[in-house]
Short mmCIF file of C-alpha atoms in Angstrom, two decimals:
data_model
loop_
_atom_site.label_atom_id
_atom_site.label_comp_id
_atom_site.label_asym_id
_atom_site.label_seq_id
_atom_site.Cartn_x
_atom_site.Cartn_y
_atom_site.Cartn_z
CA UNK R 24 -2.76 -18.79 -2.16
CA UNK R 25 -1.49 -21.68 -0.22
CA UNK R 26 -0.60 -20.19 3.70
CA UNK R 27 2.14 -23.07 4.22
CA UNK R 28 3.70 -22.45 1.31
CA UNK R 29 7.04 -20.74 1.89
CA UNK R 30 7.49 -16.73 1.71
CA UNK R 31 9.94 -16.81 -1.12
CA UNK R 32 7.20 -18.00 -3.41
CA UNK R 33 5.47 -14.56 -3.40
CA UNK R 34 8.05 -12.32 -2.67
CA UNK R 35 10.25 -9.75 -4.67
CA UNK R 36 13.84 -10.36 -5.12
CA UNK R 37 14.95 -7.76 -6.44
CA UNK R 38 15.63 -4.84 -3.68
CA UNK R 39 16.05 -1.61 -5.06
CA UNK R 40 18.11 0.47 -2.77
CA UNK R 41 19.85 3.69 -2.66
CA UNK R 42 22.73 5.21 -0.73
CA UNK R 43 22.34 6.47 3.03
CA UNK R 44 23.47 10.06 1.50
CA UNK R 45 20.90 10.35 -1.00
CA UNK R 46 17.89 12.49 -0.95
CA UNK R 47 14.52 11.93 0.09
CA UNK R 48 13.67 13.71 -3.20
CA UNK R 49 15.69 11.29 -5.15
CA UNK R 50 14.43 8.25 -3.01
CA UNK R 51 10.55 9.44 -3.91
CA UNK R 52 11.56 9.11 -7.51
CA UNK R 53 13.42 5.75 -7.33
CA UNK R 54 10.15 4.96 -5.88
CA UNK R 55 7.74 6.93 -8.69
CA UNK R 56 10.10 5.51 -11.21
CA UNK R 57 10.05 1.77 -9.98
CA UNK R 58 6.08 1.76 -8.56
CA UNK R 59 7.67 0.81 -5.44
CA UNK R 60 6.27 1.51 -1.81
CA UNK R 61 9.48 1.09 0.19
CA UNK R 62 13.03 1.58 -0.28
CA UNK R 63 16.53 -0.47 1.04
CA UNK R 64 19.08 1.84 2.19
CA UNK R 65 22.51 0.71 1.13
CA UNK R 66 26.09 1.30 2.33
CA UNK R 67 28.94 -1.00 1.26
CA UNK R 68 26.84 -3.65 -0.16
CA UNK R 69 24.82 -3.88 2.79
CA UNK R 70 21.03 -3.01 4.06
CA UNK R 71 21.21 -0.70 6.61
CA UNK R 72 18.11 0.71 6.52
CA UNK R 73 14.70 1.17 5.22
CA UNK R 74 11.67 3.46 4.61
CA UNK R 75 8.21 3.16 2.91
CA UNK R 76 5.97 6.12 1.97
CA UNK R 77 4.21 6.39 5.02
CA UNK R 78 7.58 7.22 6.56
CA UNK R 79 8.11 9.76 4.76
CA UNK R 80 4.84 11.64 4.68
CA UNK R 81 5.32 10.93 8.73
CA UNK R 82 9.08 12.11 8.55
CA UNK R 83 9.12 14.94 6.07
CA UNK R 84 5.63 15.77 4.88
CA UNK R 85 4.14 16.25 8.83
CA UNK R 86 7.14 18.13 9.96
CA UNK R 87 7.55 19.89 6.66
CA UNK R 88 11.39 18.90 6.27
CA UNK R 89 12.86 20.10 2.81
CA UNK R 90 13.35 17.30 0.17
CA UNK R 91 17.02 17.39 0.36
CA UNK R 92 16.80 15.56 3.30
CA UNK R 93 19.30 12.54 3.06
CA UNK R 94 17.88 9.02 3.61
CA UNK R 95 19.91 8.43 6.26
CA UNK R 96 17.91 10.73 8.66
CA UNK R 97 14.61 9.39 7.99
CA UNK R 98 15.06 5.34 7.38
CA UNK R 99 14.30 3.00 10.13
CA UNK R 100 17.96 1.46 11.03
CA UNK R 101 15.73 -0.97 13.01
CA UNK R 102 14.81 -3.84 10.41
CA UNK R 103 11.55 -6.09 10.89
CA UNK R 104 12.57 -9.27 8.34
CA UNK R 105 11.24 -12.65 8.52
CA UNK R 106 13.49 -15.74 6.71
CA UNK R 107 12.60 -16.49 3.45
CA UNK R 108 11.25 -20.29 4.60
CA UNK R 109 8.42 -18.31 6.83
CA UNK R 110 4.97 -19.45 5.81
CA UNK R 111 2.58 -17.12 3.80
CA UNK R 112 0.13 -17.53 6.56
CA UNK R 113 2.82 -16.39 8.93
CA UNK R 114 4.14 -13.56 7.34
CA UNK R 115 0.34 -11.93 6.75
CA UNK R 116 -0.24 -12.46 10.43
CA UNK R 117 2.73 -10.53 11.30
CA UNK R 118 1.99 -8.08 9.09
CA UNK R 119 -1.14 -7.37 10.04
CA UNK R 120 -0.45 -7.63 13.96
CA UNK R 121 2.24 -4.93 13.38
CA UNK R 122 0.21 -2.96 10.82
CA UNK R 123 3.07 -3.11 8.01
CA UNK R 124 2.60 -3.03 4.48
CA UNK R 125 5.97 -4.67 3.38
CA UNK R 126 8.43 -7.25 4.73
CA UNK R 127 11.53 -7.60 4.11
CA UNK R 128 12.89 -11.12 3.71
CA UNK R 129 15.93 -12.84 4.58
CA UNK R 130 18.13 -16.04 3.39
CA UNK R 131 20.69 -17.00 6.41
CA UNK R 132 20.29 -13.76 7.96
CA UNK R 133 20.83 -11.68 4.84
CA UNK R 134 18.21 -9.35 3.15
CA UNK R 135 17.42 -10.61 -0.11
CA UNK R 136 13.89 -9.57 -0.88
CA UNK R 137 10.93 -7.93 -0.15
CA UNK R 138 7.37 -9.03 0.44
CA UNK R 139 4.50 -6.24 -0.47
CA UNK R 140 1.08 -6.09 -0.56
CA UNK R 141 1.15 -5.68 -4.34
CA UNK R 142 2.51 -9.32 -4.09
CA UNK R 143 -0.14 -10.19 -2.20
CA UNK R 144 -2.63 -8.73 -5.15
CA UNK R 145 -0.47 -10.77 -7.78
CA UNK R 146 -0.58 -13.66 -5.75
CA UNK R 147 -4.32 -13.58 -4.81
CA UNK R 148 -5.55 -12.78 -9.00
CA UNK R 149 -3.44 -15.77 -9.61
CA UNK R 150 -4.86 -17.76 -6.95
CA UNK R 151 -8.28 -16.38 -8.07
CA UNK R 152 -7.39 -17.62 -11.65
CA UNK R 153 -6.18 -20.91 -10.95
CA UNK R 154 -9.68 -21.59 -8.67
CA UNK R 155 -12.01 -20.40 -11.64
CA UNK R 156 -10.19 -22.26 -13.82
CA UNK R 157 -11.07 -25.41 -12.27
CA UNK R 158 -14.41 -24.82 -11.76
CA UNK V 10 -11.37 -15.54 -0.75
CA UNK V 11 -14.12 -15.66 -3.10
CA UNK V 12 -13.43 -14.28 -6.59
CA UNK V 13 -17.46 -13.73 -7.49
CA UNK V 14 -18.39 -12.15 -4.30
CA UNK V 15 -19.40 -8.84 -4.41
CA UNK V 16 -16.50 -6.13 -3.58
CA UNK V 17 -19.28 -4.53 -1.02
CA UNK V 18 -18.43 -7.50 1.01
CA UNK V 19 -14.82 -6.64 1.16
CA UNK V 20 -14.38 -2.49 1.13
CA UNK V 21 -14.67 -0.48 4.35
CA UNK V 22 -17.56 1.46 4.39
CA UNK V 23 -16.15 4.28 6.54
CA UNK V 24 -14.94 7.07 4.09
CA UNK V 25 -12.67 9.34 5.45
CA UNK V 26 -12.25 12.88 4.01
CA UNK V 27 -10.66 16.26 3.86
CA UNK V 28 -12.22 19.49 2.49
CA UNK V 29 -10.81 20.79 -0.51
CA UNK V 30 -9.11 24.14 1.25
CA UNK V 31 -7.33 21.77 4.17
CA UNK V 32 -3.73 21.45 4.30
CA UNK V 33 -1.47 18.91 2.72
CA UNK V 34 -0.41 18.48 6.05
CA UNK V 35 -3.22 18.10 7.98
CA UNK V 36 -4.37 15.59 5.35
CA UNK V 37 -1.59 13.58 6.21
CA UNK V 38 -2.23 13.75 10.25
CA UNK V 39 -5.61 12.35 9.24
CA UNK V 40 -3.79 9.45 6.86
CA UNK V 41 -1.29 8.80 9.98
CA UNK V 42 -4.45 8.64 12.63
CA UNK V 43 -6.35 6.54 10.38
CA UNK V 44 -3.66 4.21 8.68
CA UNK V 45 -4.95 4.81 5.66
CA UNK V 46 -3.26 5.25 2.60
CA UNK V 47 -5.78 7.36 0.70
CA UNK V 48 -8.71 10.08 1.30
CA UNK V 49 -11.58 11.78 -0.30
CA UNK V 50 -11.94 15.34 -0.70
CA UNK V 51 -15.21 16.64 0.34
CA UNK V 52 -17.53 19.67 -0.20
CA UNK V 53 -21.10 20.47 0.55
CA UNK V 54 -21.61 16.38 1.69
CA UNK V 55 -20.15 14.90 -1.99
CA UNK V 56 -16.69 13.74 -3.19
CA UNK V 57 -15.13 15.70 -5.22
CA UNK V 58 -11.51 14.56 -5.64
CA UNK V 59 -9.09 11.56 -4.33
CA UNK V 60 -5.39 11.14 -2.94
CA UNK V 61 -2.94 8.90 -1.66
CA UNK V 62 -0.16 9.03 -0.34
CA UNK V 63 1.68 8.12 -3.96
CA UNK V 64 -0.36 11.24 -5.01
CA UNK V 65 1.66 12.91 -1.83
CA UNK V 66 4.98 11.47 -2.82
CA UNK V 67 4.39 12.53 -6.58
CA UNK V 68 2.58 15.83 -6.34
CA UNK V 69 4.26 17.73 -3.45
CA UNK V 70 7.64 15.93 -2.22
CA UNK V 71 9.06 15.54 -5.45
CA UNK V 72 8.57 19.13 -6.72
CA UNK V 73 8.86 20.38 -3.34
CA UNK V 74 5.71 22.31 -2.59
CA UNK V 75 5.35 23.18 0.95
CA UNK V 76 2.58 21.19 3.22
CA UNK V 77 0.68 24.08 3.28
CA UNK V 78 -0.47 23.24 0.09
CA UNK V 79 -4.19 22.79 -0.01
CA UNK V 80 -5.65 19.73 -0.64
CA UNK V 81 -7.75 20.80 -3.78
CA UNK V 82 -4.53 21.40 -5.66
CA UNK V 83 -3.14 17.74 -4.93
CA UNK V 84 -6.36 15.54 -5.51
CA UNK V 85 -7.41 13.80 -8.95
CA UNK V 86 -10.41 14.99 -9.61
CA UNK V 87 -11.52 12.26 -12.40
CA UNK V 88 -12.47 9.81 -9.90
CA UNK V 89 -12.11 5.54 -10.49
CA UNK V 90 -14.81 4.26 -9.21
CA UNK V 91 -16.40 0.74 -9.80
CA UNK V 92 -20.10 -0.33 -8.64
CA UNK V 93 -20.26 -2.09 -4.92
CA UNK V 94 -21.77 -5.31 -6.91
CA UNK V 95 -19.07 -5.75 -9.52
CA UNK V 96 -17.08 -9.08 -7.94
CA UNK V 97 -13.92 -9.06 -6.52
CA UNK V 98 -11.74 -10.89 -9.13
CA UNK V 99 -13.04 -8.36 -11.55
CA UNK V 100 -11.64 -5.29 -9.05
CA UNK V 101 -8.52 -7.25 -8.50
CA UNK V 102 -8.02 -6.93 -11.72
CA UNK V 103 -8.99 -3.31 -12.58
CA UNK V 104 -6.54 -2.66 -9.81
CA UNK V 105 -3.49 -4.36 -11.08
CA UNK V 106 -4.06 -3.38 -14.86
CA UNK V 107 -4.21 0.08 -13.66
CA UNK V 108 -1.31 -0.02 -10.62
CA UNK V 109 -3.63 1.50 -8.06
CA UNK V 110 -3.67 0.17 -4.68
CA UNK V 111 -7.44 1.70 -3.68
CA UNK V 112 -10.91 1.56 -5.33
CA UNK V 113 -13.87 3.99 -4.66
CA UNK V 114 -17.24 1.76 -4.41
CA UNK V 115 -20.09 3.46 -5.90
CA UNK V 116 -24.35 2.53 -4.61
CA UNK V 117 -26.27 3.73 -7.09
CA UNK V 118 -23.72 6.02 -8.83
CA UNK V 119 -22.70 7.48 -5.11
CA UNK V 120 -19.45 7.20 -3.75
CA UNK V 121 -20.03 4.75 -0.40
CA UNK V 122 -16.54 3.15 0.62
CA UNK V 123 -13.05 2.44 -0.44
CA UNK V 124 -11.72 -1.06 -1.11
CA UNK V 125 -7.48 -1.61 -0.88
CA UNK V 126 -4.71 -3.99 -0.59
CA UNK V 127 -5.03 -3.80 3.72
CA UNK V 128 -8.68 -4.76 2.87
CA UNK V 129 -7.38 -7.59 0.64
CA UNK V 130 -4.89 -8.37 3.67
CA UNK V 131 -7.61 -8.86 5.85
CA UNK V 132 -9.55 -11.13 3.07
CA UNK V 133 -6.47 -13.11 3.00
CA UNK V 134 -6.09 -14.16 6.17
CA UNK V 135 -9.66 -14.51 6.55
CA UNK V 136 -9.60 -17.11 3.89
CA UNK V 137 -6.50 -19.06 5.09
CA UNK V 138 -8.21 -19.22 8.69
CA UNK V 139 -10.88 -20.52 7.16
CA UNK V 140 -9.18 -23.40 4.91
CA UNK V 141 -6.73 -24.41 7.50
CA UNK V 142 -9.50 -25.00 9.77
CA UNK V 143 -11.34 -27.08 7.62
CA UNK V 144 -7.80 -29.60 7.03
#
């Protein structure tokens, strides 16, 4: 990995969302179903929310909620992003300062991906790869 | 990072556990406490299953058990383990061939720590310390 090379190298573009009306049992099996750890919540085209698995085992597991909660009650409508130009080195500072497992990116102020630690993994074998190689 | 380096030098050694007949949800206050994403299950001083919080997700939200559930009926009790010596590329790869985000360590065929991707976070920012120092 190169830590001044820009966030959008390692990041995921594709967010997979789903609607603020939707279940928490349907949002855990977008997330089975996609081997995702975090989830965009969605109205009119737009983010306007978002929740990982530690929310909800903090939201609805802990408080024993049912699992026809809708999304809406449990996402954070508070969004930590970072623009997609923000260095690696950056971004994995952040994270770690804030002790968050995904980030969600932005290109002129709109959400348009995701960074995870599963990128990180990708991104660190290839890195790994790419050193051995040249040994 | 070091791809050859020994994944003892990179797990945490602290292994934190449930026992088999605690709750789903007191396994999760532990998680929550912690910021972990996974935990043994213990009995008589030896591990005798795993979870994580996909486990969670998968296991009880999705089919809606309560979180009274114990934690015996959750865990996996075939347990992935790799040996603390094996090097880190090698688990890297174990990891992402098998989509798991944690690794039990094994000493000598005992369970002794935990390696995952906040570890690798940590390793990651470690190692771009380290290079941008030496520019």
């Amino acid at each position: 990995m190169e830590g001044k090379a820009p966030i959008k190298v390692y990041m995921t573009r594709k967010l997979i969302g789903v609607a603020p009306d939707d279940t928490v049992k349907r949002a855990c099996e977008v997330m089975v179903e996609f081997d995702i750890g975090s989830l965009v919540v969605v109205e009119e085209g737009r983010v306007v929310g978002f929740f990982t698995k530690s929310d909800i085992i903090r939201r609805v597991v802990i408080p024993g909620l049912p699992n026809t909660t809708p999304a809406k009650d449990i996402m954070s409508s508070e969004l930590i992003a970072v623009d997609e130009n923000t260095p690696l080195r950056e971004v994995l500072d952040l994270m770690a300062k804030k002790g968050i497992k995904h980030m969600l990116i932005e290109e002129k102020g709109k959400i348009v991906g995701i960074f995870s630690l599963s990128d990180l993994l990708t991104a660190s074998r290839r890195k790994l790869e790419t050193a051995i190689a040249a040994e």
